[in-house]
Tab-separated table of N, CA, C and O in Angstrom:
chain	number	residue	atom	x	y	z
A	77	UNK	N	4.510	-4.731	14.255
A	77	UNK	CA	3.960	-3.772	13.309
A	77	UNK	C	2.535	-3.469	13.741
A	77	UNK	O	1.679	-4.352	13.693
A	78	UNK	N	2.302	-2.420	14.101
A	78	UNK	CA	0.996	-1.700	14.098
A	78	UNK	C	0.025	-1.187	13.417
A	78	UNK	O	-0.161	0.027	13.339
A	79	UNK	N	-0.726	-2.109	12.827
A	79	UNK	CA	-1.221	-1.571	11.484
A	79	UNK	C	-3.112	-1.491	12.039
A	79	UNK	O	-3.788	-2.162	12.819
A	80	UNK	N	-3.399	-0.254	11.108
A	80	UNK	CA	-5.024	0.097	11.643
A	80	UNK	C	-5.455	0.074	10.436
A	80	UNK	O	-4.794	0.145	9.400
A	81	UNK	N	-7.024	-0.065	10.623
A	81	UNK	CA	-7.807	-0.169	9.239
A	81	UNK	C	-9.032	0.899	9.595
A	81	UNK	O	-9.653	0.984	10.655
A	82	UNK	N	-9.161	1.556	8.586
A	82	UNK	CA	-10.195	2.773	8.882
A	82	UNK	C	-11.493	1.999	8.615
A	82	UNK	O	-11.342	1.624	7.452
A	83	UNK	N	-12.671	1.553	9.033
A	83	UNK	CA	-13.728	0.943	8.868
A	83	UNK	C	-14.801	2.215	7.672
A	83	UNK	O	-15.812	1.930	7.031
A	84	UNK	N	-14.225	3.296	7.738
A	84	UNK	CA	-15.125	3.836	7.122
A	84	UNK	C	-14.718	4.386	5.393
A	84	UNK	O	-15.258	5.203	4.647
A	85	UNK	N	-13.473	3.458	5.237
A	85	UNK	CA	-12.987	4.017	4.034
A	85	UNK	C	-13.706	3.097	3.373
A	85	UNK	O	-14.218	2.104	3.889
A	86	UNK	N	-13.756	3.413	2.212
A	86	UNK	CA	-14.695	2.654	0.904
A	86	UNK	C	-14.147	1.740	-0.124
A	86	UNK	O	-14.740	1.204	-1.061
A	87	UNK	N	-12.266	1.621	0.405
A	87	UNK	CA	-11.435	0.942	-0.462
A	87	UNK	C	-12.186	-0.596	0.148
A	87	UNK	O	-13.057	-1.020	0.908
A	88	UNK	N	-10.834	-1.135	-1.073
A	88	UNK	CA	-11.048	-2.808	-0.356
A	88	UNK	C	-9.957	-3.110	0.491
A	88	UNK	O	-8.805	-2.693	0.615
A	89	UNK	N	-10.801	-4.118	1.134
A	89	UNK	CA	-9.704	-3.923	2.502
A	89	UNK	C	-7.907	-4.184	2.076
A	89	UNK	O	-7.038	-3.647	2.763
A	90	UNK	N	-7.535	-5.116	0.806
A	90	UNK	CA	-6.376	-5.485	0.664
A	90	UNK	C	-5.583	-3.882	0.360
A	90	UNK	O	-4.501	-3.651	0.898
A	91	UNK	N	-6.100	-3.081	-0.342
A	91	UNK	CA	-5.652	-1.919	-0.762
A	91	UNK	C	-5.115	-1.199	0.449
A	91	UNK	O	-3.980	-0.740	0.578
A	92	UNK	N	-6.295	-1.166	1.479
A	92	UNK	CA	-5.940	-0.173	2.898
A	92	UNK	C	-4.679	-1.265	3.175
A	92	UNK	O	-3.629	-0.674	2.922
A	93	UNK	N	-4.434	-2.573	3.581
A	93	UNK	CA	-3.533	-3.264	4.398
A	93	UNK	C	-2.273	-2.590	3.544
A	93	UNK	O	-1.504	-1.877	4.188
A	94	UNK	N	-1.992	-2.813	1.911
A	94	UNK	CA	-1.427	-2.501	1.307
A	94	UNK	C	-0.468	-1.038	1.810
A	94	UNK	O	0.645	-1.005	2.334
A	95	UNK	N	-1.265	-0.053	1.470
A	95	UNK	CA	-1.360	1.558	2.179
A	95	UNK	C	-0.332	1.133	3.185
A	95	UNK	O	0.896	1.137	3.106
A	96	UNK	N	-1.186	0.745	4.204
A	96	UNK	CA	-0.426	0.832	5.797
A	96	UNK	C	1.027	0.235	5.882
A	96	UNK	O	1.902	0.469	6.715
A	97	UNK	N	1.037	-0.312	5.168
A	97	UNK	CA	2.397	-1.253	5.102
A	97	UNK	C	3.259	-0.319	4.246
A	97	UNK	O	4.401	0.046	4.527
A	98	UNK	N	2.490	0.044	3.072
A	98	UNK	CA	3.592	1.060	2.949
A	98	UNK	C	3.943	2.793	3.846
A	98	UNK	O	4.966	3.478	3.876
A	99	UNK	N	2.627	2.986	4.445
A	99	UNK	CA	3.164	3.837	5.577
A	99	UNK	C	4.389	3.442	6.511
A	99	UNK	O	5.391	4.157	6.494
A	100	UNK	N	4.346	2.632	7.098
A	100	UNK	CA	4.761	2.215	8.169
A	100	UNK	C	6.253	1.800	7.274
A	100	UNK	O	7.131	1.418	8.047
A	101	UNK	N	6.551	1.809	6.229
A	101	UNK	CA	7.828	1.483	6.051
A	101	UNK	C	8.304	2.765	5.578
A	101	UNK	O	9.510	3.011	5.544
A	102	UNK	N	7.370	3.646	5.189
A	102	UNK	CA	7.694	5.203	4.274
A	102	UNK	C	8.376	5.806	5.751
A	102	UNK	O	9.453	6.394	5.837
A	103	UNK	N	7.571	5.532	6.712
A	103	UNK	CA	7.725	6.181	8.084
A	103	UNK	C	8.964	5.818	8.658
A	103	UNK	O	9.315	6.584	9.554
A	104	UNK	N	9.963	4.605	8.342
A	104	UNK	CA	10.873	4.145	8.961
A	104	UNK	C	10.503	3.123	9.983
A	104	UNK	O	11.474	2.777	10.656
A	105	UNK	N	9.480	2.593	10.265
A	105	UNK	CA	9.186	1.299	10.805
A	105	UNK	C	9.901	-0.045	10.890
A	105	UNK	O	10.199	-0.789	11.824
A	106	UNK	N	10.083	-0.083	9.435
A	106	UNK	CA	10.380	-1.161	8.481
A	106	UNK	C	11.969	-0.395	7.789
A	106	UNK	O	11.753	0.747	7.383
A	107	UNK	N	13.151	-0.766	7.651
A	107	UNK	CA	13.900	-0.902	6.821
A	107	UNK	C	14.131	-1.893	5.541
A	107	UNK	O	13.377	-2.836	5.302
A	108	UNK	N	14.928	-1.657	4.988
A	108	UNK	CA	15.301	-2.510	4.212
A	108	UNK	C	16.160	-3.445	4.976
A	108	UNK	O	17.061	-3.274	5.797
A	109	UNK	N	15.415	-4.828	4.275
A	109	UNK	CA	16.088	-5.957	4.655
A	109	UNK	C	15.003	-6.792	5.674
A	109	UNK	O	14.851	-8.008	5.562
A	110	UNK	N	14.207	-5.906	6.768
A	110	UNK	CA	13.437	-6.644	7.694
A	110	UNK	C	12.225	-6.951	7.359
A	110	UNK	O	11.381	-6.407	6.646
A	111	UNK	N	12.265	-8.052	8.073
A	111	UNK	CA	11.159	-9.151	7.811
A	111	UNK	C	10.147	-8.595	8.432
A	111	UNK	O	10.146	-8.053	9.537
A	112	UNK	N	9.126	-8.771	7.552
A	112	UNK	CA	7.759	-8.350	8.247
A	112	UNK	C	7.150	-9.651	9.127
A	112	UNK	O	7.595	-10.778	8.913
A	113	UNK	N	6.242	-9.447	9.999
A	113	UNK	CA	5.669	-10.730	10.761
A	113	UNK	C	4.707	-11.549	9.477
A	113	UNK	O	4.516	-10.975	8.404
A	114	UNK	N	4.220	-12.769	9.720
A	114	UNK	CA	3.578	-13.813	8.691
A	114	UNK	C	1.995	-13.039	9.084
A	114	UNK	O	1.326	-12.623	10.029
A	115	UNK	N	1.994	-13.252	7.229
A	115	UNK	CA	0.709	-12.565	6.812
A	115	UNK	C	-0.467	-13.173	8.105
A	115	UNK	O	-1.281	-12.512	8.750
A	116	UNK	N	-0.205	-14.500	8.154
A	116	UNK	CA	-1.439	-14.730	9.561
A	116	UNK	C	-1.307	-13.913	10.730
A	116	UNK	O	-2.294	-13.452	11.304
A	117	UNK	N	-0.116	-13.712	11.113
A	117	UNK	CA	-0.003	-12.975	12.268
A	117	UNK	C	-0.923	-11.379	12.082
A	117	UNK	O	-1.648	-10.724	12.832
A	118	UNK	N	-0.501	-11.243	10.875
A	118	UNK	CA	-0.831	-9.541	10.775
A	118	UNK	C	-2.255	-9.730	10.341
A	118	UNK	O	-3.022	-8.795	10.573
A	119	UNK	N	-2.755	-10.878	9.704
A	119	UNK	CA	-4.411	-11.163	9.113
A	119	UNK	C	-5.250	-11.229	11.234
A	119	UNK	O	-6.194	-10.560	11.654
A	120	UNK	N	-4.512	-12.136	11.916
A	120	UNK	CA	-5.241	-11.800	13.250
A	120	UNK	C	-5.354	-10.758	13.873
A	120	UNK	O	-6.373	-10.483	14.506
A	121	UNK	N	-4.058	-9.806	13.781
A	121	UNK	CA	-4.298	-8.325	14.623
A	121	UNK	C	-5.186	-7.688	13.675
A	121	UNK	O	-5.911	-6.885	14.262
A	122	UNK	N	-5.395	-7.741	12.472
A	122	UNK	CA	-6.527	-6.890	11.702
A	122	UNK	C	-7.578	-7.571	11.695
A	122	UNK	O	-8.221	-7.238	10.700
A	123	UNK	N	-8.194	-8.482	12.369
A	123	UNK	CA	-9.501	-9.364	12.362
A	123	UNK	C	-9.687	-9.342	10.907
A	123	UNK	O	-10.520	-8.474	10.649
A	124	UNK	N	-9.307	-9.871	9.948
A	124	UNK	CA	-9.369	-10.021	8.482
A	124	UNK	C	-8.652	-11.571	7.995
A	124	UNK	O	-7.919	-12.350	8.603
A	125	UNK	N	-9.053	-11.587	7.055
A	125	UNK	CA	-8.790	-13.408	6.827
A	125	UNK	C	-7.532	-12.647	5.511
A	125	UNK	O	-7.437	-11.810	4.614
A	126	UNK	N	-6.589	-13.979	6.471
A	126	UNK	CA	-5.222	-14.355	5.683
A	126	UNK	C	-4.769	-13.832	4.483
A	126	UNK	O	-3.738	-13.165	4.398
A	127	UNK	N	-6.020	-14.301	2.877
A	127	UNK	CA	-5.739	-14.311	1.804
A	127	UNK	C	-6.202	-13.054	1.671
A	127	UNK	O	-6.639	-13.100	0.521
A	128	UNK	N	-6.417	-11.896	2.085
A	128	UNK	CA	-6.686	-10.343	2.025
A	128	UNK	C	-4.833	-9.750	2.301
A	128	UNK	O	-3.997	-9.184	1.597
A	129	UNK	N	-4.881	-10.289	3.750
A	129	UNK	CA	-3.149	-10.096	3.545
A	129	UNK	C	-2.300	-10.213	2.814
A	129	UNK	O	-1.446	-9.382	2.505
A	130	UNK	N	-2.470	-11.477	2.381
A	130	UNK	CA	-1.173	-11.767	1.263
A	130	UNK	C	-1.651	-11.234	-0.242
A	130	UNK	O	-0.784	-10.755	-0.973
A	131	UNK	N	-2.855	-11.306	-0.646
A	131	UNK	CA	-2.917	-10.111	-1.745
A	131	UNK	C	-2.324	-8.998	-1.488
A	131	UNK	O	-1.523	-8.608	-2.337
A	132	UNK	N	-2.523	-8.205	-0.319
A	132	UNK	CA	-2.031	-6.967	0.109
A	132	UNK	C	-0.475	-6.957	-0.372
A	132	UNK	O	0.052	-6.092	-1.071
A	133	UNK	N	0.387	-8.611	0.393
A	133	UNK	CA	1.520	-8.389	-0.090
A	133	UNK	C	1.850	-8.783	-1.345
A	133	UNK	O	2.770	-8.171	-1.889
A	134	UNK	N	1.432	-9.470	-1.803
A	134	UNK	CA	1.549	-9.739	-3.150
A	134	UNK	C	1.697	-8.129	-4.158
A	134	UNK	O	2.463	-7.931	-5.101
A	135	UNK	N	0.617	-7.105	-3.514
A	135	UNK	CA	0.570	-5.941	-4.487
A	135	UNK	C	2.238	-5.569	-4.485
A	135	UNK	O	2.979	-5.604	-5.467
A	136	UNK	N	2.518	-5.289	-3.414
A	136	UNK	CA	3.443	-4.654	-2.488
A	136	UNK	C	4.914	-5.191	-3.463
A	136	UNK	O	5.647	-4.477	-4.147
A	137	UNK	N	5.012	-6.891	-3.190
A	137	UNK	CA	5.895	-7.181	-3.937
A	137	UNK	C	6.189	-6.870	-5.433
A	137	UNK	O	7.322	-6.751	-5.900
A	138	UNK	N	4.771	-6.730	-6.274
A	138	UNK	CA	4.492	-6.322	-7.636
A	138	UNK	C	5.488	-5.042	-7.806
A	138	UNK	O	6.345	-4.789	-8.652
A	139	UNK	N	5.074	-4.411	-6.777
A	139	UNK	CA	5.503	-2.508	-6.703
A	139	UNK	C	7.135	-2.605	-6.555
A	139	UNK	O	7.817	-1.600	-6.352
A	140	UNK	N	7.569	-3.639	-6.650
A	140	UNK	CA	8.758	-3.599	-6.115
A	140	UNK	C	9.273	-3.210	-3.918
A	140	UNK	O	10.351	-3.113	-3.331
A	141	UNK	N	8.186	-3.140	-3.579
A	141	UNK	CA	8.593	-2.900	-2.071
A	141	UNK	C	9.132	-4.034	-0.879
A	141	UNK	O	9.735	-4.062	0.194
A	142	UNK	N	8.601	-4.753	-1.669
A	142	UNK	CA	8.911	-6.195	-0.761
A	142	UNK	C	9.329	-7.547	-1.544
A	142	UNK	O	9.137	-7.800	-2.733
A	143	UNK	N	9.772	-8.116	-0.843
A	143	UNK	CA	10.544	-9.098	-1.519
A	143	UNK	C	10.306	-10.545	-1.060
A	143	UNK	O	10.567	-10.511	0.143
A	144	UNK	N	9.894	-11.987	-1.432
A	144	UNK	CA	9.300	-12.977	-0.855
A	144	UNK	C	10.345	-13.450	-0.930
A	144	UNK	O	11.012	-12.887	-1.797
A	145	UNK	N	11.294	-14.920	-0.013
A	145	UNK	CA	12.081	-15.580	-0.115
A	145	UNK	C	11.478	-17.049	0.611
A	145	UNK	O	10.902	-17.284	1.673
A	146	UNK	N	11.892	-17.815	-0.443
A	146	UNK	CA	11.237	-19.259	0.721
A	146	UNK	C	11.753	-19.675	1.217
A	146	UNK	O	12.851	-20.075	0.831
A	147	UNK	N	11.161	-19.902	2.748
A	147	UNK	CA	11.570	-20.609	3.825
A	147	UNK	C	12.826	-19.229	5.039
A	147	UNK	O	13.738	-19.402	5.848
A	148	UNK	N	11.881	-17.632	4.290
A	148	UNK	CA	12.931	-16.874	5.237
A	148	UNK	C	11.889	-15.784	5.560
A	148	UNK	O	12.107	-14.968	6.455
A	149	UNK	N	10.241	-15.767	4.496
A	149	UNK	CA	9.655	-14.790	4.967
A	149	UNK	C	9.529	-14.126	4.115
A	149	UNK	O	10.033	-14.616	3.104
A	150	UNK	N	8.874	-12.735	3.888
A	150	UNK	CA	8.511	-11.572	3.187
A	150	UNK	C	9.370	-10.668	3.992
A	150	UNK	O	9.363	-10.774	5.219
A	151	UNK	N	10.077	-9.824	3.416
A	151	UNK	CA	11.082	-8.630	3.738
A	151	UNK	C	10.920	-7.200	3.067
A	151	UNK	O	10.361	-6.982	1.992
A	152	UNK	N	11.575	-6.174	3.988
A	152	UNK	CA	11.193	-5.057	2.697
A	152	UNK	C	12.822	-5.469	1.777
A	152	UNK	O	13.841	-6.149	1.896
A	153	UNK	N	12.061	-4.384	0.736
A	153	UNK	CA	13.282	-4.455	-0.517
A	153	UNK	C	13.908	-3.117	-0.527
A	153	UNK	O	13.243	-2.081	-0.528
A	154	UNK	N	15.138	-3.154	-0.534
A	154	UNK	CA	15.826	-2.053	-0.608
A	154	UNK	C	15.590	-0.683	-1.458
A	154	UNK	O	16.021	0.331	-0.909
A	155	UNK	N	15.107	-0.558	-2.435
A	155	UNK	CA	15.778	0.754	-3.584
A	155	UNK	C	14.453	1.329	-3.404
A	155	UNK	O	14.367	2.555	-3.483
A	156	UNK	N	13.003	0.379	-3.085
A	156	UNK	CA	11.669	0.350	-3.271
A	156	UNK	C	10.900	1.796	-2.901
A	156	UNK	O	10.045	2.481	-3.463
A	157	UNK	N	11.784	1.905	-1.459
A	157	UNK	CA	10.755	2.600	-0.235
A	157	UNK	C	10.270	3.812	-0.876
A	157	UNK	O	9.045	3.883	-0.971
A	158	UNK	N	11.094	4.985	-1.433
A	158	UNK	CA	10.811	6.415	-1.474
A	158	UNK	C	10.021	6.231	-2.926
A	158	UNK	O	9.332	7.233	-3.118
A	159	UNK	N	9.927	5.471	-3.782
A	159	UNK	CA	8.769	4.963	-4.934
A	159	UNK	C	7.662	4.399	-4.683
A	159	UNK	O	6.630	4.709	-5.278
A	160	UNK	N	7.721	3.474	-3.751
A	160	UNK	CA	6.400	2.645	-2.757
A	160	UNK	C	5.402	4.030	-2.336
A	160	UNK	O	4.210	4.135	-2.625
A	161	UNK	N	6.143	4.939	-1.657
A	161	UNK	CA	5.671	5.710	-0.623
A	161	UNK	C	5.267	7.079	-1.598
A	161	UNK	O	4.341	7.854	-1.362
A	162	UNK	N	5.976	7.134	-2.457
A	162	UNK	CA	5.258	7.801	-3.811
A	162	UNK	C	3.888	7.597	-4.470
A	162	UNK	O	2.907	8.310	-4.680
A	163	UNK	N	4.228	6.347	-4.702
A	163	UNK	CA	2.904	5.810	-5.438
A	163	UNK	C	1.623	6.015	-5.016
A	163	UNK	O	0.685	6.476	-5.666
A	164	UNK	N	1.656	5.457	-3.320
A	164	UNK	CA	0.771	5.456	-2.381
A	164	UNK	C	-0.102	6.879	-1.940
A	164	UNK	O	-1.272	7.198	-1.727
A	165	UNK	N	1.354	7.558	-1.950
A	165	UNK	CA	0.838	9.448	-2.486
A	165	UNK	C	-0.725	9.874	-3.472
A	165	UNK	O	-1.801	10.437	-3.271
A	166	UNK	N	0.132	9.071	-4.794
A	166	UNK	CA	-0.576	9.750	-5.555
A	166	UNK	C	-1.459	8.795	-5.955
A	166	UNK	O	-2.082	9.143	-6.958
A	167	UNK	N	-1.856	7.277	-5.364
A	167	UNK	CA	-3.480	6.659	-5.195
A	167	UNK	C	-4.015	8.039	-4.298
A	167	UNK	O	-4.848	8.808	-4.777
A	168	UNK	N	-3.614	8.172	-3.380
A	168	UNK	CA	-4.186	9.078	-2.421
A	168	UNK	C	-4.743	10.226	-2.984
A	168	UNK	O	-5.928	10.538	-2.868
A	169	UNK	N	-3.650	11.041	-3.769
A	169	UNK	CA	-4.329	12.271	-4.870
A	169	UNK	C	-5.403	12.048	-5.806
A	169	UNK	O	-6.260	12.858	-6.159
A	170	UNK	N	-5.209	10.516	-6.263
A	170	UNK	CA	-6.189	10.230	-7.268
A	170	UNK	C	-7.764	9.891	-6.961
A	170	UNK	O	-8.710	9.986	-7.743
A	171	UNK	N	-7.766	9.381	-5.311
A	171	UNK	CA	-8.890	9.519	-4.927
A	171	UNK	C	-9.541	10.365	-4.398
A	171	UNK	O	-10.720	10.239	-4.068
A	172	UNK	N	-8.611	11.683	-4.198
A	172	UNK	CA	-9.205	12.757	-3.473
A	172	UNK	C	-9.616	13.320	-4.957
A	172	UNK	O	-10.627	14.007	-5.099
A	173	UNK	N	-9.140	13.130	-5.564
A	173	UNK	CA	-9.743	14.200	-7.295
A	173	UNK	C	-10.755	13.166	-7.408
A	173	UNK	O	-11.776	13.853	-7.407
A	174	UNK	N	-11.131	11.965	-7.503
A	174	UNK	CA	-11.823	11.301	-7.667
A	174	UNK	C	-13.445	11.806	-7.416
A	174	UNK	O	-14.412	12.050	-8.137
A	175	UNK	N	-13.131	11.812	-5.895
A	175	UNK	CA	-14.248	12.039	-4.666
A	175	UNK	C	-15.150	13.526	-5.130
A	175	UNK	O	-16.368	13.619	-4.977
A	176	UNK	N	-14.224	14.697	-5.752
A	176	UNK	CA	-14.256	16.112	-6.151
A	176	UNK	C	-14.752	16.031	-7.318
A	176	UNK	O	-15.295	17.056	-7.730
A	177	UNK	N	-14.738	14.991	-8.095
A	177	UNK	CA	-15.631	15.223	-9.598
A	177	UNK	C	-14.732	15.144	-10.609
A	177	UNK	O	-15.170	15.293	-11.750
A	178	UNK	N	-12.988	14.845	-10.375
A	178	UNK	CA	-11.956	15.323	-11.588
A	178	UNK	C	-11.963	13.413	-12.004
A	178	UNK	O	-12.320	12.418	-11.374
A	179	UNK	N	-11.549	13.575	-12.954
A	179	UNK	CA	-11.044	11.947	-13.539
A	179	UNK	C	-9.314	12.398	-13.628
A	179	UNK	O	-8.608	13.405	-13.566
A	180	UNK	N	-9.202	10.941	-13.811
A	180	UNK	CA	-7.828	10.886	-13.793
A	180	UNK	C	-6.661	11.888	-15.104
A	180	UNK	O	-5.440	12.050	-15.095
A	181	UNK	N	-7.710	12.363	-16.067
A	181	UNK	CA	-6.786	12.845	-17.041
A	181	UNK	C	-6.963	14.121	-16.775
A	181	UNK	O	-6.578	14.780	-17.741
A	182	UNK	N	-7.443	14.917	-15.754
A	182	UNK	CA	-7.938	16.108	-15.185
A	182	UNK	C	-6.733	16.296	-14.347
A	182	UNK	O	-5.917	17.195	-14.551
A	183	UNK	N	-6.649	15.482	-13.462
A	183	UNK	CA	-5.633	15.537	-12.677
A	183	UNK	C	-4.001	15.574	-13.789
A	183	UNK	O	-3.384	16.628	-13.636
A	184	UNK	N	-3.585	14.946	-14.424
A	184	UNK	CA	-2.815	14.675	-15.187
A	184	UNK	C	-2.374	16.129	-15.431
A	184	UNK	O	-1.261	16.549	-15.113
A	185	UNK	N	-3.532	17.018	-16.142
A	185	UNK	CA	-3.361	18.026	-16.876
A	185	UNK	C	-3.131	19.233	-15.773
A	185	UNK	O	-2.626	20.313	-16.078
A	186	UNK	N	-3.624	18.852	-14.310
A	186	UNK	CA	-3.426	19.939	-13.351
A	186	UNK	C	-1.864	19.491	-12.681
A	186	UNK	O	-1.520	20.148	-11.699
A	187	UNK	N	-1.266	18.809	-12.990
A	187	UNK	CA	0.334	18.582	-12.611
A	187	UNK	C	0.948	18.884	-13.541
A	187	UNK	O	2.015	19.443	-13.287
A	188	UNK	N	0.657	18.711	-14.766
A	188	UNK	CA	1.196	19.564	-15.930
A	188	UNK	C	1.591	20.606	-16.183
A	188	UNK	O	2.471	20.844	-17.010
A	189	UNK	N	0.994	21.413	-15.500
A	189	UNK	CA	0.896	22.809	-15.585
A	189	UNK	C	1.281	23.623	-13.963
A	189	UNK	O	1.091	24.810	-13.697
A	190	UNK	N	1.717	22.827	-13.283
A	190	UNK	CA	2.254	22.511	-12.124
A	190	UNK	C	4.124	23.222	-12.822
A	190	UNK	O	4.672	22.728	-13.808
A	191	UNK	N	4.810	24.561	-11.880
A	191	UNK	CA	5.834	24.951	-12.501
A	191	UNK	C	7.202	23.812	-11.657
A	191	UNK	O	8.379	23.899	-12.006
């Protein structure tokens, strides 16, 4: 898994790892069922310490995208992906209205009215 971290985004880093993971599975990277590599593995290719990763997956699992099993690994979860990759969407919308001056119930009311 190839995962990059933008140094100049302003999130926290677990959020971006979060993101990427769900790119990379929105993208078809990742199916359902496969095991992702151990959060250390993926905490060394991102020069970032461990417990940033596994928050990351921890979110991930919350969202329903991934699934923990002991003694087999973290996997994606089946039904998850096209909702994961949704969600991740519209953090994305919410910080671009953010950045522009709208709050979140601004935005709300401009999808509303959305035909």
């Amino acid at each position: 898994m190839l995962l990059t971290l933008d140094l100049n985004d302003t999130r926290p880093l677990h959020e971006q790892v979060a993101a990427a993971v769900r790119r990379a599975i929105g993208e078809g990277s990742y199916a359902a069922g496969d095991r992702l590599p151990p959060a250390r593995e993926l905490a060394q290719a991102l020069g970032i310490n461990t417990n940033t990763v596994l928050r990351a997956l921890r979110d991930l699992r919350d969202e329903g995208l991934l699934e923990f099993r002991r003694g087999r690994g973290v996997s994606v979860a089946g039904a998850a992906e096209g909702r994961a990759l949704l969600v991740q969407r519209a953090r994305e919308l919410l910080e671009d209205a953010q950045r522009h001056g709208y709050r979140r119930e601004d935005l709300i009311t401009i999808l509303k009215e959305l035909p």
